[in-house]
Amino acid sequence: MVSYKELGLVNTVELVKKAVKGGYAIPAYNFNNMEQLQAIVQACVETKSPVILQVSAGARKYANQTMLRYMAQGAVEYAKELGFNVPIVLHLDHGDSFELCKNCIETGFSSVMIDGSSLPYEENVALTKKVVEFAHSQKDYVTVEGELGVLAGVEDDVSAEHSHYTQPQEVQDFVKKTGVDSLAISIGTSHGRMKFKPEQCTKTADGVLIPPPLRFDILEEIEKRLPGFPIVLHGSSSVPIEYVKIIEKFGGKLSDSVGIPEEQLRKAAKSAVCKINIDSDGRLAMTAMIRKVFSEKPDEFDPRKYLGPARDELKKLYMHKNLEVLGSAGKA
Ligand code: 13P
């Protein structure tokens, strides 16, 4: 049994309280390797932003749970070494069982998500409550995120073909019965780089897809029913067209890519949305730079020579998010 406090991590209680009050969102960036983690820490130290490091079940399998624990601890020490001790959370993204959540809690995670959103309502309540009871009864309180409503798209082991929006009339009952610390909702975002079907979008003259707006009316309705309660947005990559173009220029094929426009995320961050999940944009940034190096320098075979530029681009991307989109810069 390892407590997150021994690793220098924090849970989300104080961070989300401050974020809801302050009208900004904390970045929740997914990682599964060293370069991603270095870029996240560098960007968050430089912008003085708190950060939630997210690991999906798939990432945990990929990186190994022991490696991850020490990487998170390494992130805390690295931030100090860079000169600013930003608050760092280690969070399980889309936990799908009590056992997985329990295991993460026992190996140093400070926060977990139990995603029962695909279950019938009462089963989602029961599973979420069970995780909350376990997490909250630890010597060091572990925070729990639940979910109502289903996001479409694919993310590691999580995939759903059809989405449905969160029903505002369920949220109060869910929060009261489960005791969750935050709630992920579905208002039109989805996982991956194709967030909408082309037929749901309009097109600019040069063929760039413009997605339909998020359902801010549902968000407002939820805020009315749960005043000041921390809300989470998954599936919030913007899928920058610049990266898609670089990837396609150097041999990739990513047709019909479309994300959530930044101004909509900015608007969401000013509301009760206090945690915004971003994974795909980082994947795109890395892939774009790696493809560019491979194509421009076909004789290059030192991983540092392509992972290095990918890491630098990631850092730029995360700094931009913290400064211009989420408003978390300067809030650490
Ligand atoms: P994106 O695919 O939009 O980056 O969403 C990631 C996410 O929600 C992780 O939980």
Short mmCIF file of C-alpha atoms in Angstrom, two decimals, residues 20 23 49 51 62 67-68 95 148 162 167 169 174 182 190 195 224 227 246 252 255 305 330:
data_model
loop_
_atom_site.label_atom_id
_atom_site.label_comp_id
_atom_site.label_asym_id
_atom_site.label_seq_id
_atom_site.Cartn_x
_atom_site.Cartn_y
_atom_site.Cartn_z
CA VAL A 20 -14.68 26.71 -9.87
CA GLY A 23 -13.45 30.59 -13.43
CA SER A 49 -0.31 25.79 -13.58
CA VAL A 51 -1.97 19.75 -13.35
CA TYR A 62 1.41 -0.14 -21.57
CA MET A 67 6.89 2.51 -13.59
CA LEU A 68 3.94 4.90 -13.52
CA GLY A 95 -11.71 3.18 -14.46
CA LEU A 148 -23.47 10.56 -16.34
CA HIS A 162 -23.54 6.35 -29.84
CA GLN A 167 -29.92 14.31 -18.38
CA GLN A 169 -32.80 15.80 -13.95
CA PHE A 174 -26.55 10.86 -8.60
CA SER A 182 -16.80 15.68 -9.36
CA SER A 190 -16.29 12.97 -27.71
CA LYS A 195 -15.51 14.19 -32.82
CA LYS A 224 -28.49 25.36 -11.72
CA PRO A 227 -24.51 25.14 -7.80
CA ILE A 246 1.76 18.22 -41.18
CA GLY A 252 -0.25 10.17 -42.81
CA SER A 255 -9.39 12.36 -43.05
CA LYS A 305 16.39 13.07 -32.51
CA GLY A 330 -0.56 31.41 -12.77
#
